[in-house]
Coordinates of C-alpha atoms in Angstrom, one line a residue:
X1 CA 0.2 0.0 -0.1
X2 CA 1.3 3.5 -0.7
X3 CA 0.5 6.8 0.7
X4 CA 0.9 9.9 -1.4
X5 CA 2.1 13.0 0.2
X6 CA 0.8 16.0 1.8
X7 CA 2.0 19.3 0.4
X8 CA 5.1 19.0 2.1
X9 CA 6.1 15.4 0.9
X10 CA 6.4 14.0 4.5
X11 CA 3.1 12.6 5.9
X12 CA 1.9 9.2 6.4
X13 CA -1.6 8.1 6.1
X14 CA -2.6 9.5 9.7
X15 CA -1.0 13.2 8.8
X16 CA 1.9 12.5 10.9
X17 CA 5.6 13.0 9.5
X18 CA 7.1 10.0 8.0
X19 CA 10.7 9.5 7.6
X20 CA 10.6 7.2 4.4
X21 CA 9.1 7.9 0.8
X22 CA 5.4 7.7 1.4
X23 CA 5.1 6.4 -2.2
X24 CA 7.9 3.6 -2.5
X25 CA 8.2 3.3 1.2
X26 CA 12.0 3.9 1.1
X27 CA 14.3 7.0 1.1
X28 CA 13.1 10.3 1.0
X29 CA 9.8 11.5 -0.8
X30 CA 10.7 12.0 -4.5
X31 CA 8.8 15.0 -5.9
X32 CA 8.5 15.4 -9.5
X33 CA 8.4 18.7 -11.0
X34 CA 5.5 19.4 -13.6
X35 CA 7.2 22.7 -14.5
X36 CA 10.0 23.6 -16.9
X37 CA 11.2 22.9 -20.5
X38 CA 12.2 19.4 -19.7
X39 CA 8.6 18.4 -18.4
X40 CA 7.2 20.4 -21.4
X41 CA 9.4 18.6 -24.0
X42 CA 8.4 15.0 -23.1
X43 CA 5.7 14.7 -20.7
X44 CA 5.0 11.2 -21.4
X45 CA 8.6 10.0 -20.3
X46 CA 7.9 11.6 -16.8
X47 CA 4.4 9.8 -16.8
X48 CA 6.5 6.6 -17.5
X49 CA 8.9 6.9 -14.9
X50 CA 6.1 7.6 -12.5
X51 CA 4.3 4.8 -13.6
X52 CA 7.4 2.7 -13.1
X53 CA 7.5 3.3 -9.5
X54 CA 4.5 0.8 -9.0
X55 CA 2.2 3.4 -7.8
X56 CA -1.3 4.7 -9.0
X57 CA -0.5 8.3 -7.6
X58 CA 2.6 10.2 -7.3
X59 CA 3.7 13.4 -5.3
X60 CA 4.5 16.2 -7.7
X61 CA 5.5 19.8 -7.7
X62 CA 3.3 22.2 -9.7
X63 CA 6.0 24.9 -9.2
X64 CA 8.7 25.1 -6.7
X65 CA 7.2 25.1 -3.2
X66 CA 3.5 23.9 -4.4
X67 CA 3.1 20.1 -4.1
X68 CA 0.2 18.2 -5.1
X69 CA -0.8 14.4 -5.8
X70 CA -0.7 13.3 -9.5
X71 CA -3.2 10.4 -10.6
X72 CA -1.6 8.3 -13.6
X73 CA -3.8 5.3 -13.2
X74 CA -7.1 5.4 -15.5
X75 CA -9.2 3.3 -12.9
X76 CA -8.2 5.1 -9.9
X77 CA -9.1 8.6 -12.0
X78 CA -12.1 7.4 -13.1
X79 CA -13.0 6.6 -9.7
X80 CA -12.0 9.7 -8.2
X81 CA -14.0 11.6 -10.8
X82 CA -17.1 9.6 -10.0
X83 CA -16.9 9.4 -6.5
X84 CA -18.8 11.6 -4.0
X85 CA -15.7 10.9 -1.6
X86 CA -13.8 13.6 -3.4
X87 CA -14.6 17.2 -3.7
X88 CA -14.2 19.9 -6.1
X89 CA -14.2 22.7 -3.4
X90 CA -10.7 24.4 -3.4
X91 CA -11.5 25.6 0.0
X92 CA -10.1 22.1 1.2
X93 CA -6.7 23.1 0.1
X94 CA -4.4 23.1 3.4
X95 CA -1.7 24.9 2.3
X96 CA -3.5 27.8 0.8
X97 CA -5.7 28.0 4.2
X98 CA -2.4 28.0 6.2
X99 CA -0.9 30.8 3.9
X100 CA 1.8 28.7 2.5
X101 CA 0.5 29.5 -1.2
X102 CA 2.2 33.1 -2.1
X103 CA -0.2 35.5 -3.6
X104 CA 1.9 35.7 -6.9
X105 CA 1.9 31.9 -7.2
X106 CA 1.8 31.0 -10.9
X107 CA -0.7 28.0 -10.4
X108 CA -3.0 29.7 -7.9
X109 CA -5.4 31.3 -10.4
X110 CA -6.2 27.9 -11.9
X111 CA -6.8 26.3 -8.7
X112 CA -8.3 28.7 -5.9
X113 CA -11.9 28.4 -5.1
X114 CA -14.2 30.5 -6.9
X115 CA -18.2 30.4 -6.7
X116 CA -18.8 28.9 -10.0
X117 CA -19.5 25.5 -11.3
X118 CA -16.0 24.1 -11.7
X119 CA -15.1 24.4 -8.2
X120 CA -18.6 23.5 -6.3
X121 CA -20.2 20.1 -5.4
X122 CA -23.8 18.7 -4.9
X123 CA -26.8 20.9 -5.4
X124 CA -24.7 24.0 -5.9
X125 CA -22.6 22.5 -8.7
X126 CA -26.0 21.0 -10.3
X127 CA -27.6 24.5 -10.4
X128 CA -24.6 26.2 -11.6
X129 CA -24.1 23.8 -14.4
X130 CA -27.7 24.2 -15.4
X131 CA -27.3 27.7 -16.2
X132 CA -24.3 26.8 -18.4
X133 CA -26.1 24.2 -20.1
X134 CA -29.0 26.1 -20.5
X135 CA -27.2 28.8 -22.4
X136 CA -24.9 26.5 -24.3
X137 CA -28.0 24.3 -25.6
X138 CA -29.3 27.6 -27.2
X139 CA -26.3 27.4 -29.7
X140 CA -27.4 26.4 -33.2
X141 CA -25.0 24.0 -34.2
X142 CA -25.4 24.2 -37.9
X143 CA -25.1 28.1 -37.9
X144 CA -22.0 27.5 -35.5
X145 CA -20.3 25.5 -38.2
X146 CA -21.1 28.0 -40.9
X147 CA -19.8 30.7 -38.6
X148 CA -16.4 28.6 -38.1
X149 CA -16.1 28.3 -41.9
X150 CA -16.4 31.9 -42.7
X151 CA -14.1 32.6 -40.0
X152 CA -11.5 30.1 -41.1
X153 CA -11.8 31.2 -44.7
X154 CA -11.0 34.9 -43.6
X155 CA -8.2 33.8 -41.7
X156 CA -6.7 31.5 -44.3
X157 CA -6.9 34.4 -46.7
X158 CA -4.6 36.4 -44.7
X159 CA -1.5 34.0 -45.4
X160 CA -2.9 32.0 -48.5
X161 CA -0.8 34.3 -51.0
X162 CA 2.6 33.8 -48.8
X163 CA 2.8 30.2 -49.0
X164 CA 4.0 29.9 -45.0
X165 CA 2.2 30.3 -41.8
X166 CA 2.4 29.6 -38.2
X167 CA -0.8 27.5 -37.7
X168 CA -0.7 28.4 -33.9
X169 CA -0.4 32.2 -34.0
X170 CA -2.2 32.8 -37.4
X171 CA -4.8 30.1 -37.3
X172 CA -5.3 27.8 -34.0
X173 CA -5.2 30.7 -31.4
X174 CA -7.0 33.2 -33.6
X175 CA -10.0 31.0 -34.7
X176 CA -11.2 30.0 -31.1
X177 CA -11.2 34.0 -30.2
X178 CA -13.6 34.8 -33.0
X179 CA -15.8 31.8 -32.1
X180 CA -15.9 33.1 -28.6
X181 CA -16.7 36.7 -29.7
X182 CA -19.7 35.4 -31.4
X183 CA -21.1 32.9 -29.0
X184 CA -20.7 35.3 -26.1
X185 CA -21.3 38.7 -27.9
X186 CA -18.2 40.0 -27.0
X187 CA -16.4 42.8 -28.9
X188 CA -13.0 41.9 -30.4
X189 CA -10.9 44.2 -28.1
X190 CA -12.3 42.8 -25.0
X191 CA -11.9 39.0 -26.3
X192 CA -8.3 39.8 -27.2
X193 CA -7.3 40.8 -23.7
X194 CA -9.5 37.6 -22.4
X195 CA -7.4 35.3 -24.3
X196 CA -4.3 36.9 -23.6
X197 CA -4.9 36.7 -20.0
X198 CA -6.2 33.2 -20.0
X199 CA -3.1 32.0 -22.1
X200 CA -0.9 33.6 -19.5
X201 CA -2.7 31.9 -16.6
X202 CA -2.3 28.3 -18.4
X203 CA 1.3 29.1 -18.7
X204 CA 2.0 30.3 -15.2
X205 CA 3.0 33.7 -16.5
X206 CA 2.6 36.8 -14.2
X207 CA -0.5 35.4 -12.7
X208 CA -1.6 38.4 -10.6
X209 CA -1.2 40.6 -14.0
X210 CA -3.1 38.0 -15.9
X211 CA -5.6 37.5 -13.6
X212 CA -6.3 41.1 -13.4
X213 CA -6.4 41.4 -17.2
X214 CA -9.0 38.5 -17.5
X215 CA -11.2 40.0 -14.8
X216 CA -11.1 43.6 -16.3
X217 CA -12.2 42.0 -19.5
X218 CA -15.1 39.9 -18.1
X219 CA -16.2 43.2 -16.2
X220 CA -16.3 45.3 -19.5
X221 CA -18.2 42.3 -21.1
X222 CA -20.7 42.3 -18.4
X223 CA -21.5 45.9 -18.7
X224 CA -21.6 45.6 -22.6
X225 CA -24.1 42.9 -22.3
X226 CA -25.8 44.6 -19.4
X227 CA -26.4 47.7 -21.9
X228 CA -26.8 45.6 -25.0
X229 CA -28.4 42.3 -24.6
X230 CA -28.6 40.0 -27.4
X231 CA -28.6 36.5 -29.0
X232 CA -25.5 35.3 -27.0
X233 CA -24.4 33.0 -24.2
X234 CA -23.6 35.7 -21.8
X235 CA -27.0 37.5 -22.2
X236 CA -28.5 34.3 -21.7
X237 CA -26.8 33.5 -18.4
X238 CA -27.4 36.8 -17.0
X239 CA -31.3 36.3 -17.8
X240 CA -31.1 32.8 -16.5
X241 CA -34.0 32.4 -13.7
X242 CA -31.6 30.1 -11.7
X243 CA -28.3 32.5 -11.9
X244 CA -27.9 33.7 -8.4
X245 CA -27.3 37.4 -7.7
X246 CA -24.1 38.7 -7.1
X247 CA -20.5 38.2 -8.6
X248 CA -21.0 34.6 -9.5
X249 CA -21.8 35.3 -13.1
X250 CA -18.1 36.7 -13.6
X251 CA -16.7 33.5 -12.1
X252 CA -19.2 31.4 -14.4
X253 CA -17.9 33.3 -17.5
X254 CA -14.1 32.9 -16.4
X255 CA -14.7 28.9 -16.3
X256 CA -16.1 29.1 -20.1
X257 CA -13.3 31.6 -21.3
X258 CA -10.8 29.1 -19.9
X259 CA -12.5 26.1 -21.3
X260 CA -13.5 27.8 -24.8
X261 CA -10.3 29.4 -25.9
X262 CA -6.9 28.0 -24.8
X263 CA -7.8 24.3 -24.7
X264 CA -10.0 24.8 -28.2
X265 CA -6.8 26.3 -29.7
X266 CA -4.3 23.4 -28.5
X267 CA -7.0 20.9 -29.8
X268 CA -6.9 22.6 -33.0
X269 CA -3.0 22.9 -33.2
X270 CA -2.0 19.4 -32.1
X271 CA -4.5 17.7 -34.4
X272 CA -3.3 19.3 -37.5
X273 CA 0.4 18.4 -36.2
X274 CA -0.9 14.8 -36.1
X275 CA -2.2 15.0 -39.8
X276 CA 0.7 16.5 -41.0
X277 CA 3.6 14.6 -39.1
X278 CA 2.1 11.2 -37.7
X279 CA 2.2 8.6 -40.6
X280 CA -1.1 7.0 -39.4
X281 CA -2.8 10.1 -40.7
X282 CA -0.6 11.5 -43.4
X283 CA -3.1 9.9 -46.4
X284 CA -3.9 13.5 -47.6
X285 CA -0.5 13.6 -49.2
X286 CA -1.6 11.0 -51.7
X287 CA -4.9 12.8 -52.8
X288 CA -6.9 11.2 -49.7
X289 CA -9.1 13.4 -47.6
X290 CA -7.3 14.1 -44.0
X291 CA -8.8 11.7 -41.3
X292 CA -9.8 14.7 -39.1
X293 CA -12.1 12.7 -36.6
X294 CA -9.4 10.2 -36.1
X295 CA -6.7 13.0 -35.6
X296 CA -9.0 14.8 -33.2
X297 CA -9.7 11.4 -31.0
X298 CA -6.0 10.7 -31.1
X299 CA -5.2 13.7 -29.4
X300 CA -8.2 13.6 -27.2
X301 CA -7.0 10.1 -26.2
X302 CA -3.3 10.4 -25.9
X303 CA -2.4 13.9 -25.9
X304 CA -5.2 15.9 -24.6
X305 CA -4.8 19.8 -24.6
X306 CA -5.7 19.8 -20.9
X307 CA -3.2 17.2 -19.7
X308 CA -3.3 17.5 -15.8
X309 CA -6.0 19.4 -14.0
X310 CA -9.6 18.0 -12.7
X311 CA -8.4 19.1 -9.3
X312 CA -10.0 17.3 -6.3
X313 CA -9.7 17.1 -2.5
X314 CA -10.4 14.0 -0.4
X315 CA -13.2 14.5 2.1
X316 CA -11.8 12.4 4.7
X317 CA -8.7 10.1 4.6
X318 CA -9.4 7.9 1.9
X319 CA -8.0 4.7 0.8
X320 CA -8.7 3.9 -3.0
X321 CA -6.7 0.9 -4.9
X322 CA -4.1 0.8 -2.3
X323 CA -3.6 4.4 -2.4
X324 CA -4.5 6.8 0.8
X325 CA -5.3 10.1 -0.2
X326 CA -5.0 12.5 2.9
X327 CA -7.4 15.4 3.4
X328 CA -6.5 19.0 2.2
X329 CA -4.0 17.9 -0.5
X330 CA -5.0 18.9 -4.4
X331 CA -5.3 15.7 -6.1
X332 CA -4.5 16.3 -10.1
X333 CA -6.1 13.9 -12.7
X334 CA -3.4 13.2 -15.3
X335 CA -5.9 12.7 -18.1
X336 CA -2.9 12.4 -20.3
X337 CA -1.3 9.6 -18.3
X338 CA -4.4 7.8 -17.5
X339 CA -5.5 7.5 -21.1
X340 CA -1.9 6.0 -21.6
X341 CA -2.0 3.7 -18.8
X342 CA -0.6 0.6 -20.4
X343 CA -2.5 -1.7 -17.8
X344 CA -6.0 -0.7 -17.8
X345 CA -8.6 1.4 -19.5
X346 CA -8.6 2.4 -23.2
X347 CA -4.5 1.9 -23.5
X348 CA -4.9 -1.9 -22.8
X349 CA -8.3 -2.5 -24.4
X350 CA -7.7 -2.5 -28.3
X351 CA -11.6 -2.5 -28.5
X352 CA -12.3 0.5 -26.7
X353 CA -14.3 3.3 -28.2
X354 CA -13.1 6.8 -28.5
X355 CA -15.5 7.8 -25.8
X356 CA -13.7 5.7 -23.4
X357 CA -10.9 8.4 -22.9
X358 CA -11.0 11.0 -20.0
X359 CA -10.0 14.1 -22.0
X360 CA -13.6 15.4 -21.4
X361 CA -13.3 14.4 -17.7
X362 CA -16.1 12.2 -16.3
X363 CA -19.0 12.1 -13.8
X364 CA -20.5 15.2 -12.6
X365 CA -18.1 17.6 -14.0
X366 CA -17.7 16.2 -17.5
X367 CA -17.4 19.0 -19.9
X368 CA -20.6 20.4 -20.9
X369 CA -19.4 21.7 -24.4
X370 CA -18.3 18.7 -25.9
X371 CA -20.5 18.8 -29.1
X372 CA -19.5 22.6 -29.7
X373 CA -15.8 22.0 -29.0
X374 CA -15.4 19.1 -31.3
X375 CA -17.6 20.7 -34.0
X376 CA -15.2 23.8 -33.7
X377 CA -12.0 21.6 -34.2
X378 CA -13.4 19.5 -36.9
X379 CA -14.4 22.4 -39.1
X380 CA -11.2 24.5 -38.4
X381 CA -9.0 21.6 -39.6
X382 CA -11.3 20.4 -42.4
X383 CA -11.2 24.2 -43.8
X384 CA -7.6 24.1 -43.6
X385 CA -6.9 21.2 -45.5
X386 CA -9.4 21.8 -47.6
X387 CA -8.0 25.2 -48.7
X388 CA -4.4 24.4 -48.4
X389 CA -4.2 20.2 -49.6
X390 CA -0.4 20.2 -50.0
X391 CA 0.1 22.0 -46.5
X392 CA 3.5 20.4 -44.7
X393 CA 5.8 21.1 -41.9
X394 CA 8.3 23.7 -42.6
X395 CA 10.7 22.4 -40.0
X396 CA 11.4 19.0 -38.7
X397 CA 9.0 17.9 -35.9
X398 CA 11.7 17.3 -33.6
X399 CA 12.4 20.8 -33.4
X400 CA 9.0 21.7 -32.4
X401 CA 8.7 23.5 -28.8
X402 CA 5.9 23.0 -26.4
X403 CA 4.8 25.5 -23.9
X404 CA 5.9 24.9 -20.1
X405 CA 3.2 24.5 -17.4
X406 CA 1.7 21.7 -15.6
X407 CA -1.8 21.7 -16.8
X408 CA -1.7 21.9 -20.7
X409 CA -0.4 20.4 -23.8
X410 CA 0.4 23.4 -26.1
X411 CA 2.6 24.1 -29.3
X412 CA 4.7 27.3 -29.3
X413 CA 4.7 27.6 -32.9
X414 CA 3.7 25.1 -35.9
X415 CA 5.6 26.6 -39.0
X416 CA 4.0 25.1 -42.4
X417 CA 4.6 25.6 -45.9
X418 CA 2.1 25.1 -48.9
X419 CA 1.8 26.5 -52.6
X420 CA 0.8 30.0 -52.5
X421 CA -2.9 30.6 -53.3
X422 CA -4.8 33.8 -54.0
X423 CA -7.5 34.8 -51.5
X424 CA -10.8 33.8 -52.6
X425 CA -12.1 36.2 -55.2
X426 CA -14.8 38.7 -54.0
X427 CA -14.6 37.3 -50.3
X428 CA -17.2 39.6 -48.2
X429 CA -15.6 39.8 -44.7
X430 CA -18.5 38.7 -42.6
X431 CA -19.2 40.3 -39.3
X432 CA -18.2 37.2 -37.4
X433 CA -14.8 36.9 -39.3
X434 CA -14.1 40.5 -38.2
X435 CA -14.9 39.5 -34.5
X436 CA -17.9 41.9 -34.3
X437 CA -20.8 41.3 -31.9
X438 CA -23.4 39.0 -33.3
X439 CA -27.0 40.3 -34.7
X440 CA -29.7 38.6 -33.0
X441 CA -30.5 35.3 -34.5
X442 CA -27.5 34.9 -36.5
X443 CA -25.8 32.1 -34.4
X444 CA -28.2 31.8 -31.4
X445 CA -31.9 31.8 -30.8
X446 CA -33.2 35.4 -30.0
X447 CA -31.9 36.7 -26.5
X448 CA -33.8 38.7 -23.8
X449 CA -35.1 42.0 -24.4
X450 CA -33.3 45.1 -23.1
X451 CA -34.1 46.0 -19.6
X452 CA -36.4 49.1 -19.1
X453 CA -34.8 52.4 -18.0
X454 CA -36.5 52.4 -14.6
X455 CA -35.4 48.5 -13.8
X456 CA -32.0 48.0 -12.9
X457 CA -30.6 45.3 -15.0
X458 CA -29.3 42.3 -13.6
X459 CA -25.9 42.5 -15.0
X460 CA -25.9 46.4 -13.6
X461 CA -26.4 44.9 -10.2
X462 CA -24.0 41.9 -10.7
X463 CA -21.3 44.5 -11.9
X464 CA -21.7 46.7 -9.0
X465 CA -21.3 43.5 -6.7
X466 CA -18.2 42.2 -8.4
X467 CA -16.5 45.3 -8.1
X468 CA -16.9 45.4 -4.4
X469 CA -15.7 41.7 -4.3
X470 CA -12.8 42.5 -6.2
X471 CA -11.8 45.5 -4.1
X472 CA -12.1 43.7 -1.0
X473 CA -15.2 45.7 0.4
X474 CA -17.4 42.5 1.4

């Protein structure tokens, strides 16, 4: 039986100091760093080394001095995701509560508690999730696909005549931004700040500055939609009868921004790389359409864009699959390692379906936007190879670099070459492609009517409460 560590790497199952390694039972606890260029270059080698210890869970450092338990076992990960014995409420984080996590910690913004669906349990989680599901359920998937096609055409037209591009900066990162603009009724300047801030948070860069950038962007979006409600997710969430008052709407939106931009960009970029570099998916070079669905599923199964996250906390000291999880310690699910577990799950079952992977998580916190995310990624890649059928890597695959950070799997750049092509003749840049706010009914069902002048809008009330919360006045 193994005993994963507390945040100091020295506790036994009863929370007392232990001299031996709580994972292997010998020597000092080996805490594996999940940060830096070495981990970013080959995280699967690190997962393999951890798995070789024989344990299903391992002491890791998310940054110097910030420790957690990383679950690499498929069965253990799935049981934690499904079990009521584990909570998503980050107010259980012992080190944060005792003041051991500095305010400028690079991982703190991604882990500390907020009143949203991601960090809540039980009835609170169900109520908050219902608001999100109802709003996302109004998105017309057919119109969403048409919009992605238009936005993709406009972006490809920008670099098609040059014969070269960086598919990350010029396409994969920009396209989800445009989709976010349309779905959330977000003006382009606000969306760019939100995506810049969320990207930095995933990287662990300048956390306080990045968090302030995201917060201000969301406040600006909320004020904008308060004055101009429309056919968009933000307006629907504001008007939802189950959306409680207070600053929750900001925190709910933050979750959706984080899930809908950075991971979507990484999914598009890594799936495109699969088609360009992996012999299993390179059939399009012979005039065969690229296997888009297969490349996306392969990324989700073996190299998911959110590699390590799904933070949980044991409600009480809990033994699971011969591993003892103490209270108060962040438990990260390694979706990447669990899906690659050679002894169980989909890695061991050759007949397992694509849906068996954990990239969308599982249980009550399973991603509510799977259909939208997959549709966006599929359409983006389809349009790319349709317009540029001789697309090829401009550098050797071994020279590609990955962005450091414990949570994501993200390419820094993806340089490509292709035969130069003229932009589409007579193209009319749509409002969607230019990142403008959507017109009613263009992508979503009709939105709520504007508030009457004498009635304070829910958005204005929320904005005032949020400002008080952010300034520490409450």
